[in-house]
Amino acid sequence: MARPARDGGGGIADGRADALADDLAVDLAVIGAGAAGLAGAATAAELGLTVALLDSSPRLGGQFYRHPDPALGPPRHGWPAFDDLLRRVRDATGLRHLAGHQVWTVTRDTEDRRLGARRQWSVHALAGTDGDPAAERPVRVRARAVLLATGTYERQLPFPGWTVPGVVGAGGAQAMLKSHLVLPGKRVVVAGSGPLLLAVATSLAAAGARVPALVEATGYERYARHPRTLAANPDKLTESAGHAAALLRHRIRPYPRSAVTQVHGTDRVEAVTVSRLDRDWRPRPGTQRRIACDALAVGFGLVPQIELATQLGCATRRTPDGTHALLLDARQQTSVPGLWAAGETGGVGGVRLARTEGELAAHAIAARLRGRPALAAGPRVRTLLARRTHMRAFAETMTAAHAPGPGWTHWLDDATDVCRCEEVTAGRVREAVADLGARDARTVKLLTRAGMGWCQGRLCGAAVACLSAQQDVAPSSPERRPFAVPVPLAALAELPQEAEEGGELGEERQREQ
């Protein structure tokens, strides 16, 4: 493959014209241009592979390396590492960045003589996904291997009033601030669970918002139960100390082992009720406190985005906080040969772990495709393996520390909306189990339509599963859909004939018939 073209500012051209003109054939397709994808793509190209890096965003970096508004000044935390990744990607021969490409499915091809191997992958994407359906066009990238670096999305747990205007996701509030200098309100309560809340609260305060409360459902003393893991990750202790200093500097009051259990207001958030929680996250009677605010930024951790992998049959594991992550071997390969994953797809662990796993996966892929096992060994790989072990141990500790307790459903009255898209209340979910005989989460979904709206359960799926589990319904398994995202019928009509008759799409069609 030719060296990627460069734009006038020294960056990689997005490659849309080439991709739209014809199918693209490469050694490796990397899906996701965040920390893991960038590290994997750059390393693979440096090891001699041709690489296509696909991402729905017009710019490299993903969610963590979201490009800030210039008025915020130069970013500091973690940005030197990103600059290094950008330099490596831009200098790599044989790497093509396909910006604005939303991947909706991956299929297995039986043979591709152009690539000289019998089992190949076809990555199907919509190019030009800028909100204009008329500008979208289907694109296919053929590859000998695929690296999934698709990141996460935010987990939300409902509570009375969470649909009132002014309630936003914690990650969404941070993204609004970083990219557009927009605050969700002047007086913002930050609530939920997980380390992201610390960064969100301090960022909002630094930008001029008043943050009267940081409401964390768990207690940070849970980390103290794992002293060896903490000692092996001193950078996490340093980062935590920095957040603690920022809370003091901005006079942000923490409320540990507490949760927002009700939002007050009709046209806009006016106040929230904060309740103390017991060890199972049940509200303690008589502990309610009302805090005035005009916005609430809330989130309960992150969920690995693994739809592309589960549609191909990749094995998963249950994480300590009840989500599903991909089951990976020592070299980041999934249970499906030829398909690797890195970063949050294998379990939420942070940007440093994502970079490490992306690089490690690239070494393994290059060793396999080039027939050189030595590329998956050596001092550098041993260093990566040791680093991953330490950071993955901390990630599991962090996930367990912030796992939602089973008692959170006691926040909900029957009138609380659980599925916002289909306006399904908690009462209807409980009725499906108690009165209509649902015995698994899928049946609950079919009886109530919860999770059948535009978000396809990404926003309400965890809540519906937890509510169902409270009624002794079997725990849900990861959804397996033929398409990872909504796709126009026109894109399906333009699929090549072999993609329709073979691979996962063909198998799905045969099962339906």
Short mmCIF file of C-alpha atoms in Angstrom, two decimals:
data_model
loop_
_atom_site.label_atom_id
_atom_site.label_comp_id
_atom_site.label_asym_id
_atom_site.label_seq_id
_atom_site.Cartn_x
_atom_site.Cartn_y
_atom_site.Cartn_z
CA MET A 1 0.00 0.00 0.00
CA ALA A 2 1.19 3.48 -0.75
CA ARG A 3 2.22 5.83 2.00
CA PRO A 4 -0.89 7.72 3.26
CA ALA A 5 -1.42 11.19 1.91
CA ARG A 6 -0.92 14.13 4.24
CA ASP A 7 -3.03 17.18 4.75
CA GLY A 8 -1.69 20.69 4.77
CA GLY A 9 -1.19 20.70 8.53
CA GLY A 10 1.04 17.65 8.62
CA GLY A 11 -1.70 15.19 9.64
CA ILE A 12 -2.93 12.11 7.83
CA ALA A 13 -5.58 12.75 5.23
CA ASP A 14 -8.81 10.99 6.16
CA GLY A 15 -8.62 8.65 3.18
CA ARG A 16 -12.29 8.94 2.23
CA ALA A 17 -11.74 9.41 -1.51
CA ASP A 18 -9.60 6.27 -1.82
CA ALA A 19 -11.93 4.18 0.32
CA LEU A 20 -15.03 5.21 -1.59
CA ALA A 21 -13.45 4.55 -4.97
CA ASP A 22 -12.87 0.84 -4.40
CA ASP A 23 -12.58 -1.89 -1.79
CA LEU A 24 -9.47 -1.55 0.35
CA ALA A 25 -7.32 -4.64 1.05
CA VAL A 26 -4.91 -4.58 4.00
CA ASP A 27 -3.21 -6.91 6.43
CA LEU A 28 -4.93 -5.47 9.51
CA ALA A 29 -8.11 -3.49 10.07
CA VAL A 30 -8.16 -1.59 13.36
CA ILE A 31 -11.62 -0.46 14.46
CA GLY A 32 -11.46 2.50 16.83
CA ALA A 33 -8.93 5.35 16.92
CA GLY A 34 -8.68 5.85 20.66
CA ALA A 35 -5.65 5.00 22.77
CA ALA A 36 -5.73 1.24 22.12
CA GLY A 37 -6.45 1.59 18.40
CA LEU A 38 -3.75 4.19 17.85
CA ALA A 39 -1.14 2.14 19.70
CA GLY A 40 -2.12 -1.01 17.83
CA ALA A 41 -2.20 0.62 14.40
CA ALA A 42 1.11 2.45 14.83
CA THR A 43 2.93 -0.60 16.18
CA ALA A 44 1.55 -2.92 13.50
CA ALA A 45 2.61 -0.54 10.74
CA GLU A 46 6.08 -0.22 12.27
CA LEU A 47 6.31 -4.03 12.24
CA GLY A 48 5.68 -4.12 8.51
CA LEU A 49 1.91 -4.62 8.18
CA THR A 50 -0.44 -2.61 6.01
CA VAL A 51 -3.12 -1.13 8.25
CA ALA A 52 -6.51 0.54 7.88
CA LEU A 53 -7.57 2.53 10.95
CA LEU A 54 -11.35 3.14 10.96
CA ASP A 55 -13.21 5.45 13.31
CA SER A 56 -16.55 7.25 13.25
CA SER A 57 -14.99 10.47 14.51
CA PRO A 58 -13.37 12.96 12.11
CA ARG A 59 -10.33 13.22 14.41
CA LEU A 60 -7.98 10.78 16.08
CA GLY A 61 -7.97 10.27 19.83
CA GLY A 62 -11.24 8.71 20.95
CA GLN A 63 -13.01 9.84 24.11
CA PHE A 64 -10.01 10.24 26.40
CA TYR A 65 -7.95 12.22 23.89
CA ARG A 66 -10.89 14.35 22.86
CA HIS A 67 -9.53 17.50 21.23
CA PRO A 68 -10.24 20.46 23.52
CA ASP A 69 -11.61 23.83 22.60
CA PRO A 70 -8.62 26.18 21.99
CA ALA A 71 -9.93 28.53 24.68
CA LEU A 72 -9.20 25.86 27.28
CA GLY A 73 -5.50 26.12 26.54
CA PRO A 74 -3.14 23.23 25.83
CA PRO A 75 -4.18 19.95 27.46
CA ARG A 76 -1.85 18.50 30.07
CA HIS A 77 -2.92 15.17 31.53
CA GLY A 78 -1.72 12.33 29.30
CA TRP A 79 -1.26 14.53 26.25
CA PRO A 80 2.48 13.90 25.67
CA ALA A 81 1.68 10.22 25.20
CA PHE A 82 -0.99 11.16 22.66
CA ASP A 83 1.43 13.42 20.79
CA ASP A 84 3.83 10.49 20.57
CA LEU A 85 1.09 8.22 19.20
CA LEU A 86 0.14 10.85 16.62
CA ARG A 87 3.75 11.19 15.51
CA ARG A 88 4.09 7.42 15.10
CA VAL A 89 0.82 7.16 13.17
CA ARG A 90 1.75 10.02 10.85
CA ASP A 91 5.23 8.64 10.20
CA ALA A 92 4.07 5.06 9.58
CA THR A 93 4.34 3.70 6.06
CA GLY A 94 1.36 1.63 4.99
CA LEU A 95 -1.15 3.04 7.47
CA ARG A 96 -4.37 4.63 6.22
CA HIS A 97 -6.70 6.52 8.55
CA LEU A 98 -10.35 6.29 7.48
CA ALA A 99 -12.06 9.06 9.43
CA GLY A 100 -15.84 9.37 9.56
CA HIS A 101 -16.30 5.64 8.97
CA GLN A 102 -18.97 4.03 11.18
CA VAL A 103 -18.41 0.27 11.22
CA TRP A 104 -21.70 -1.60 11.40
CA THR A 105 -20.67 -5.22 10.89
CA VAL A 106 -17.71 -7.51 10.29
CA THR A 107 -18.11 -10.66 8.20
CA ARG A 108 -15.88 -13.63 7.44
CA ASP A 109 -15.02 -14.28 3.80
CA THR A 110 -14.25 -17.75 2.54
CA GLU A 111 -11.39 -16.71 0.28
CA ASP A 112 -9.63 -13.62 -0.99
CA ARG A 113 -6.84 -14.30 -3.50
CA ARG A 114 -5.67 -10.69 -3.32
CA LEU A 115 -4.56 -11.30 0.25
CA GLY A 116 -3.28 -14.83 -0.32
CA ALA A 117 -5.21 -16.54 2.46
CA ARG A 118 -8.40 -18.55 2.73
CA ARG A 119 -10.07 -16.98 5.75
CA GLN A 120 -10.38 -13.20 5.54
CA TRP A 121 -12.46 -10.51 7.09
CA SER A 122 -14.67 -7.87 5.51
CA VAL A 123 -15.22 -4.75 7.61
CA HIS A 124 -18.36 -2.93 6.47
CA ALA A 125 -18.72 0.76 7.27
CA LEU A 126 -20.71 3.83 6.35
CA ALA A 127 -18.44 6.64 5.22
CA GLY A 128 -19.34 10.27 5.67
CA THR A 129 -21.42 9.71 8.81
CA ASP A 130 -21.91 13.40 9.54
CA GLY A 131 -25.66 13.37 10.13
CA ASP A 132 -26.59 13.65 6.43
CA PRO A 133 -27.98 10.29 5.21
CA ALA A 134 -27.61 11.40 1.61
CA ALA A 135 -23.85 11.75 2.11
CA GLU A 136 -23.40 8.25 3.52
CA ARG A 137 -21.94 5.55 1.33
CA PRO A 138 -21.10 1.92 2.15
CA VAL A 139 -17.41 0.98 2.27
CA ARG A 140 -15.74 -2.39 2.63
CA VAL A 141 -12.24 -3.03 3.96
CA ARG A 142 -10.81 -6.52 3.49
CA ALA A 143 -8.24 -7.64 6.03
CA ARG A 144 -6.33 -10.72 7.13
CA ALA A 145 -6.88 -9.80 10.78
CA VAL A 146 -9.03 -7.41 12.78
CA LEU A 147 -8.22 -5.53 15.99
CA LEU A 148 -11.25 -4.30 17.92
CA ALA A 149 -10.60 -1.16 19.97
CA THR A 150 -14.15 0.10 20.21
CA GLY A 151 -14.04 1.52 23.74
CA THR A 152 -17.04 1.95 26.04
CA TYR A 153 -20.26 3.76 26.63
CA GLU A 154 -21.61 5.13 29.90
CA ARG A 155 -23.79 3.08 32.22
CA GLN A 156 -26.88 4.78 33.63
CA LEU A 157 -29.14 3.60 36.46
CA PRO A 158 -32.55 5.29 36.58
CA PHE A 159 -34.11 7.09 39.54
CA PRO A 160 -37.20 9.26 39.94
CA GLY A 161 -36.76 12.44 37.91
CA TRP A 162 -33.79 11.34 35.82
CA THR A 163 -35.61 12.41 32.63
CA VAL A 164 -35.97 16.04 33.78
CA PRO A 165 -34.09 18.52 31.52
CA GLY A 166 -30.74 19.31 33.06
CA VAL A 167 -29.84 15.71 33.93
CA VAL A 168 -26.89 14.69 31.75
CA GLY A 169 -24.39 11.85 31.69
CA ALA A 170 -21.16 12.50 33.58
CA GLY A 171 -19.09 11.59 30.55
CA GLY A 172 -21.36 13.69 28.36
CA ALA A 173 -20.86 16.71 30.60
CA GLN A 174 -17.11 16.32 30.33
CA ALA A 175 -17.29 15.94 26.54
CA MET A 176 -19.43 19.08 26.23
CA LEU A 177 -16.90 20.99 28.28
CA LYS A 178 -13.81 19.69 26.50
CA SER A 179 -15.04 20.13 22.97
CA HIS A 180 -17.30 23.17 23.14
CA LEU A 181 -16.73 24.93 26.49
CA VAL A 182 -20.38 24.30 27.36
CA LEU A 183 -21.43 23.80 30.98
CA PRO A 184 -24.62 21.83 31.75
CA GLY A 185 -25.52 24.45 34.36
CA LYS A 186 -24.18 27.03 36.78
CA ARG A 187 -24.63 24.88 39.89
CA VAL A 188 -23.95 21.22 39.04
CA VAL A 189 -24.17 18.19 41.32
CA VAL A 190 -21.97 15.29 40.16
CA ALA A 191 -23.20 11.84 41.20
CA GLY A 192 -23.03 8.12 40.52
CA SER A 193 -20.06 5.82 40.99
CA GLY A 194 -16.59 5.39 39.56
CA PRO A 195 -13.33 7.33 39.24
CA LEU A 196 -14.63 9.34 36.28
CA LEU A 197 -16.71 11.41 38.70
CA LEU A 198 -13.59 12.92 40.26
CA ALA A 199 -12.33 14.18 36.91
CA VAL A 200 -15.76 15.47 35.91
CA ALA A 201 -16.32 17.38 39.15
CA THR A 202 -12.92 19.06 39.14
CA SER A 203 -13.12 19.89 35.41
CA LEU A 204 -16.53 21.54 35.79
CA ALA A 205 -15.35 23.53 38.79
CA ALA A 206 -12.19 24.65 37.01
CA ALA A 207 -14.35 25.88 34.10
CA GLY A 208 -16.42 28.09 36.38
CA ALA A 209 -19.33 25.91 37.53
CA ARG A 210 -20.25 25.69 41.19
CA VAL A 211 -20.16 22.03 42.26
CA PRO A 212 -21.87 21.80 45.66
CA ALA A 213 -21.64 18.02 45.95
CA LEU A 214 -19.77 14.98 44.62
CA VAL A 215 -22.06 12.06 45.43
CA GLU A 216 -20.31 8.66 45.27
CA ALA A 217 -22.34 5.50 45.91
CA THR A 218 -19.37 3.50 47.20
CA GLY A 219 -16.62 4.19 49.69
CA TYR A 220 -13.04 4.52 48.53
CA GLU A 221 -11.87 2.44 51.48
CA ARG A 222 -12.58 -0.62 49.33
CA TYR A 223 -9.33 0.05 47.50
CA ALA A 224 -7.43 -0.34 50.77
CA ARG A 225 -8.28 -4.05 50.79
CA HIS A 226 -5.75 -4.54 47.97
CA PRO A 227 -2.49 -2.96 49.18
CA ARG A 228 -0.25 -5.00 46.85
CA THR A 229 -2.21 -3.92 43.80
CA LEU A 230 -2.01 -0.28 44.89
CA ALA A 231 1.73 -0.56 45.52
CA ALA A 232 2.23 -1.96 42.01
CA ASN A 233 0.42 1.05 40.50
CA PRO A 234 1.89 4.14 42.21
CA ASP A 235 0.75 6.40 39.38
CA LYS A 236 -2.86 5.75 40.41
CA LEU A 237 -2.11 6.92 43.95
CA THR A 238 -0.51 10.08 42.57
CA GLU A 239 -3.51 10.71 40.32
CA SER A 240 -5.92 10.21 43.25
CA ALA A 241 -3.94 12.65 45.39
CA GLY A 242 -4.21 15.24 42.62
CA HIS A 243 -7.98 14.85 42.47
CA ALA A 244 -8.25 15.13 46.26
CA ALA A 245 -6.27 18.38 46.21
CA ALA A 246 -8.52 19.74 43.45
CA LEU A 247 -11.65 18.92 45.48
CA LEU A 248 -10.25 20.92 48.39
CA ARG A 249 -9.18 23.79 46.16
CA HIS A 250 -12.63 24.11 44.59
CA ARG A 251 -14.47 23.40 47.86
CA ILE A 252 -16.35 20.45 46.43
CA ARG A 253 -17.97 18.47 49.25
CA PRO A 254 -17.85 14.69 48.82
CA TYR A 255 -20.78 12.53 49.90
CA PRO A 256 -19.46 8.95 50.04
CA ARG A 257 -21.79 5.92 50.23
CA SER A 258 -24.63 8.16 49.00
CA ALA A 259 -26.75 8.53 45.88
CA VAL A 260 -29.13 10.95 44.22
CA THR A 261 -32.47 9.21 44.70
CA GLN A 262 -34.74 11.91 43.28
CA VAL A 263 -34.57 14.96 41.04
CA HIS A 264 -36.92 17.88 41.69
CA GLY A 265 -38.19 20.15 38.95
CA THR A 266 -40.47 20.05 35.92
CA ASP A 267 -39.04 22.14 33.10
CA ARG A 268 -35.56 22.15 34.59
CA VAL A 269 -33.63 20.63 37.48
CA GLU A 270 -34.21 22.67 40.62
CA ALA A 271 -32.76 20.39 43.32
CA VAL A 272 -31.83 16.79 44.07
CA THR A 273 -32.40 14.53 47.06
CA VAL A 274 -29.27 12.75 48.28
CA SER A 275 -29.68 9.66 50.47
CA ARG A 276 -27.13 7.67 52.43
CA LEU A 277 -26.83 4.04 51.28
CA ASP A 278 -26.25 0.78 53.09
CA ARG A 279 -23.71 -1.75 51.82
CA ASP A 280 -26.23 -3.06 49.23
CA TRP A 281 -27.06 0.47 48.01
CA ARG A 282 -30.46 0.59 49.70
CA PRO A 283 -31.37 4.12 50.87
CA ARG A 284 -31.16 4.51 54.65
CA PRO A 285 -34.41 5.93 56.06
CA GLY A 286 -34.13 9.40 57.53
CA THR A 287 -30.87 10.33 55.77
CA GLN A 288 -32.32 12.35 52.89
CA ARG A 289 -30.78 15.75 52.17
CA ARG A 290 -32.01 18.23 49.56
CA ILE A 291 -29.35 20.12 47.58
CA ALA A 292 -30.25 23.02 45.29
CA CYS A 293 -28.78 22.86 41.77
CA ASP A 294 -29.72 23.53 38.16
CA ALA A 295 -28.00 20.48 36.62
CA LEU A 296 -26.99 16.94 37.53
CA ALA A 297 -24.12 15.07 35.88
CA VAL A 298 -24.54 11.38 36.68
CA GLY A 299 -22.93 8.10 35.64
CA PHE A 300 -22.34 4.66 37.11
CA GLY A 301 -19.21 3.53 35.36
CA LEU A 302 -18.54 2.36 31.82
CA VAL A 303 -19.68 -0.61 29.76
CA PRO A 304 -17.39 -2.29 27.18
CA GLN A 305 -18.70 -1.79 23.65
CA ILE A 306 -18.49 -5.31 22.25
CA GLU A 307 -21.37 -5.58 19.78
CA LEU A 308 -19.10 -6.21 16.77
CA ALA A 309 -17.40 -9.05 18.65
CA THR A 310 -20.50 -10.74 20.01
CA GLN A 311 -22.12 -10.78 16.56
CA LEU A 312 -19.16 -12.93 15.49
CA GLY A 313 -19.58 -15.30 18.43
CA CYS A 314 -16.66 -14.14 20.61
CA ALA A 315 -16.70 -15.52 24.14
CA THR A 316 -17.25 -13.06 26.98
CA ARG A 317 -16.71 -12.95 30.72
CA ARG A 318 -18.63 -11.29 33.53
CA THR A 319 -16.68 -8.46 35.11
CA PRO A 320 -16.83 -7.75 38.86
CA ASP A 321 -19.36 -4.96 38.28
CA GLY A 322 -21.74 -7.17 36.30
CA THR A 323 -20.98 -6.03 32.75
CA HIS A 324 -19.70 -8.24 29.92
CA ALA A 325 -16.18 -7.98 28.51
CA LEU A 326 -14.40 -10.05 25.88
CA LEU A 327 -12.52 -13.15 26.99
CA LEU A 328 -8.95 -12.72 25.70
CA ASP A 329 -5.84 -14.88 25.72
CA ALA A 330 -2.37 -13.81 26.83
CA ARG A 331 -1.78 -12.05 23.48
CA GLN A 332 -5.14 -10.25 23.29
CA GLN A 333 -6.77 -12.69 20.84
CA THR A 334 -10.47 -13.41 21.24
CA SER A 335 -11.98 -16.90 21.12
CA VAL A 336 -12.46 -16.38 17.35
CA PRO A 337 -9.17 -16.95 15.47
CA GLY A 338 -7.96 -13.90 13.57
CA LEU A 339 -9.84 -11.45 15.76
CA TRP A 340 -7.99 -9.51 18.47
CA ALA A 341 -9.17 -6.87 20.94
CA ALA A 342 -7.50 -4.24 23.11
CA GLY A 343 -8.43 -1.60 25.63
CA GLU A 344 -11.83 -1.37 27.29
CA THR A 345 -13.34 -4.19 25.21
CA GLY A 346 -11.52 -6.61 27.53
CA GLY A 347 -12.64 -4.73 30.65
CA VAL A 348 -12.49 -1.08 31.70
CA GLY A 349 -8.97 -0.19 32.81
CA GLY A 350 -7.96 3.28 31.70
CA VAL A 351 -5.87 4.88 28.99
CA ARG A 352 -2.45 3.50 30.00
CA LEU A 353 -3.73 -0.08 29.96
CA ALA A 354 -5.40 0.56 26.60
CA ARG A 355 -2.14 1.74 25.04
CA THR A 356 -0.28 -1.27 26.46
CA GLU A 357 -2.82 -3.77 25.19
CA GLY A 358 -2.96 -2.16 21.75
CA GLU A 359 0.78 -2.48 21.34
CA LEU A 360 0.81 -6.02 22.69
CA ALA A 361 -1.93 -7.09 20.28
CA ALA A 362 -0.03 -5.58 17.35
CA HIS A 363 3.05 -7.68 18.16
CA ALA A 364 0.94 -10.83 18.29
CA ILE A 365 -0.82 -10.03 15.02
CA ALA A 366 2.42 -9.23 13.20
CA ALA A 367 3.99 -12.46 14.46
CA ARG A 368 1.03 -14.46 13.14
CA LEU A 369 0.63 -12.76 9.76
CA ARG A 370 4.34 -12.53 8.97
CA GLY A 371 5.14 -16.01 10.25
CA ARG A 372 7.74 -14.67 12.67
CA PRO A 373 7.03 -15.89 16.23
CA ALA A 374 9.95 -13.84 17.54
CA LEU A 375 7.86 -10.67 17.05
CA ALA A 376 5.58 -11.84 19.89
CA ALA A 377 8.54 -12.42 22.22
CA GLY A 378 11.59 -10.44 23.22
CA PRO A 379 12.26 -7.81 25.91
CA ARG A 380 9.66 -5.31 24.72
CA VAL A 381 6.85 -7.85 24.75
CA ARG A 382 7.89 -9.12 28.18
CA THR A 383 7.76 -5.56 29.47
CA LEU A 384 4.29 -5.09 28.00
CA LEU A 385 3.06 -8.35 29.54
CA ALA A 386 4.32 -7.37 33.01
CA ARG A 387 2.84 -3.89 32.70
CA ARG A 388 -0.51 -5.28 31.60
CA THR A 389 -0.60 -7.71 34.52
CA HIS A 390 -0.15 -4.92 37.06
CA MET A 391 -2.61 -2.55 35.42
CA ARG A 392 -5.24 -5.21 34.75
CA ALA A 393 -5.09 -6.21 38.43
CA PHE A 394 -5.80 -2.60 39.41
CA ALA A 395 -8.60 -2.44 36.83
CA GLU A 396 -10.31 -5.46 38.37
CA THR A 397 -9.92 -3.91 41.85
CA MET A 398 -11.40 -0.64 40.62
CA THR A 399 -14.30 -2.39 38.90
CA ALA A 400 -15.13 -4.41 42.00
CA ALA A 401 -14.93 -1.34 44.23
CA HIS A 402 -17.57 0.49 42.21
CA ALA A 403 -19.88 -2.44 41.40
CA PRO A 404 -23.53 -1.44 41.81
CA GLY A 405 -25.19 -2.99 44.84
CA PRO A 406 -28.39 -5.01 44.31
CA GLY A 407 -30.41 -2.63 46.46
CA TRP A 408 -30.31 0.29 44.03
CA THR A 409 -33.67 -0.78 42.58
CA HIS A 410 -35.23 0.35 45.88
CA TRP A 411 -34.73 3.93 44.59
CA LEU A 412 -37.42 3.31 41.98
CA ASP A 413 -41.14 3.72 42.30
CA ASP A 414 -43.34 2.02 39.73
CA ALA A 415 -43.85 5.29 37.80
CA THR A 416 -40.13 5.80 37.13
CA ASP A 417 -39.23 5.48 33.44
CA VAL A 418 -36.59 2.80 32.92
CA CYS A 419 -36.51 2.72 29.11
CA ARG A 420 -36.68 6.31 27.93
CA CYS A 421 -36.97 5.48 24.22
CA GLU A 422 -40.10 3.35 24.64
CA GLU A 423 -41.33 5.00 27.87
CA VAL A 424 -41.36 1.73 29.80
CA THR A 425 -41.71 2.17 33.56
CA ALA A 426 -40.24 0.10 36.38
CA GLY A 427 -43.76 -1.02 37.21
CA ARG A 428 -44.23 -2.56 33.76
CA VAL A 429 -40.96 -4.48 34.03
CA ARG A 430 -41.94 -5.81 37.45
CA GLU A 431 -45.38 -6.74 36.12
CA ALA A 432 -43.83 -8.70 33.22
CA VAL A 433 -42.02 -10.92 35.70
CA ALA A 434 -44.51 -11.17 38.55
CA ASP A 435 -47.75 -11.36 36.55
CA LEU A 436 -46.93 -12.28 32.95
CA GLY A 437 -44.53 -15.13 33.64
CA ALA A 438 -41.29 -13.79 32.13
CA ARG A 439 -38.43 -16.07 33.11
CA ASP A 440 -35.50 -14.38 31.35
CA ALA A 441 -34.48 -10.84 30.49
CA ARG A 442 -35.17 -11.37 26.78
CA THR A 443 -38.81 -12.25 27.51
CA VAL A 444 -39.09 -9.14 29.68
CA LYS A 445 -37.88 -7.15 26.68
CA LEU A 446 -40.41 -8.75 24.34
CA LEU A 447 -43.31 -8.19 26.73
CA THR A 448 -42.52 -4.57 27.55
CA ARG A 449 -40.48 -3.30 24.54
CA ALA A 450 -37.81 -2.13 26.98
CA GLY A 451 -34.55 -1.83 25.01
CA MET A 452 -36.25 -1.84 21.58
CA GLY A 453 -35.91 1.89 20.97
CA TRP A 454 -33.29 3.94 19.16
CA CYS A 455 -30.50 3.22 21.65
CA GLN A 456 -31.16 -0.54 21.40
CA GLY A 457 -30.79 -1.01 25.13
CA ARG A 458 -27.44 0.74 25.51
CA LEU A 459 -28.96 3.22 27.96
CA CYS A 460 -31.50 1.03 29.75
CA GLY A 461 -30.15 -2.50 29.25
CA ALA A 462 -28.28 -2.71 32.55
CA ALA A 463 -31.26 -1.35 34.49
CA VAL A 464 -33.74 -3.72 32.88
CA ALA A 465 -31.43 -6.68 33.56
CA CYS A 466 -31.02 -5.67 37.22
CA LEU A 467 -34.75 -5.15 37.70
CA SER A 468 -35.39 -8.55 36.16
CA ALA A 469 -32.77 -10.19 38.36
CA GLN A 470 -34.51 -8.79 41.45
CA GLN A 471 -37.44 -10.99 40.48
CA ASP A 472 -35.31 -14.16 40.16
CA VAL A 473 -35.14 -13.97 36.39
CA ALA A 474 -32.12 -15.58 34.72
CA PRO A 475 -29.25 -13.08 34.17
CA SER A 476 -29.00 -11.67 30.69
CA SER A 477 -26.22 -12.51 28.24
CA PRO A 478 -24.67 -10.06 25.78
CA GLU A 479 -26.91 -9.13 22.90
CA ARG A 480 -25.93 -10.70 19.58
CA ARG A 481 -27.19 -8.65 16.68
CA PRO A 482 -26.30 -8.82 12.98
CA PHE A 483 -25.69 -5.04 12.99
CA ALA A 484 -23.79 -3.14 15.67
CA VAL A 485 -25.45 0.20 14.80
CA PRO A 486 -28.52 1.29 12.80
CA VAL A 487 -27.84 1.04 9.07
CA PRO A 488 -29.93 2.20 6.06
CA LEU A 489 -31.47 -0.42 3.79
CA ALA A 490 -29.61 1.18 0.89
CA ALA A 491 -26.31 0.08 2.46
CA LEU A 492 -27.54 -3.51 2.63
CA ALA A 493 -28.69 -3.38 -0.99
CA GLU A 494 -25.18 -2.38 -2.10
CA LEU A 495 -23.46 -5.27 -0.32
CA PRO A 496 -21.45 -7.50 -2.67
CA GLN A 497 -23.16 -10.78 -3.53
CA GLU A 498 -20.61 -12.92 -1.70
CA ALA A 499 -21.16 -10.97 1.52
CA GLU A 500 -24.88 -11.68 1.29
CA GLU A 501 -24.48 -15.39 0.62
CA GLY A 502 -21.59 -16.15 2.96
CA GLY A 503 -20.29 -15.19 6.37
CA GLU A 504 -22.37 -14.12 9.37
CA LEU A 505 -24.98 -12.18 7.35
CA GLY A 506 -25.70 -15.21 5.21
CA GLU A 507 -25.83 -17.52 8.22
CA GLU A 508 -28.22 -15.14 9.97
CA ARG A 509 -30.47 -15.07 6.90
CA GLN A 510 -30.45 -18.90 6.65
CA ARG A 511 -31.42 -19.23 10.32
CA GLU A 512 -34.32 -16.82 9.81
CA GLN A 513 -35.55 -18.85 6.83
#
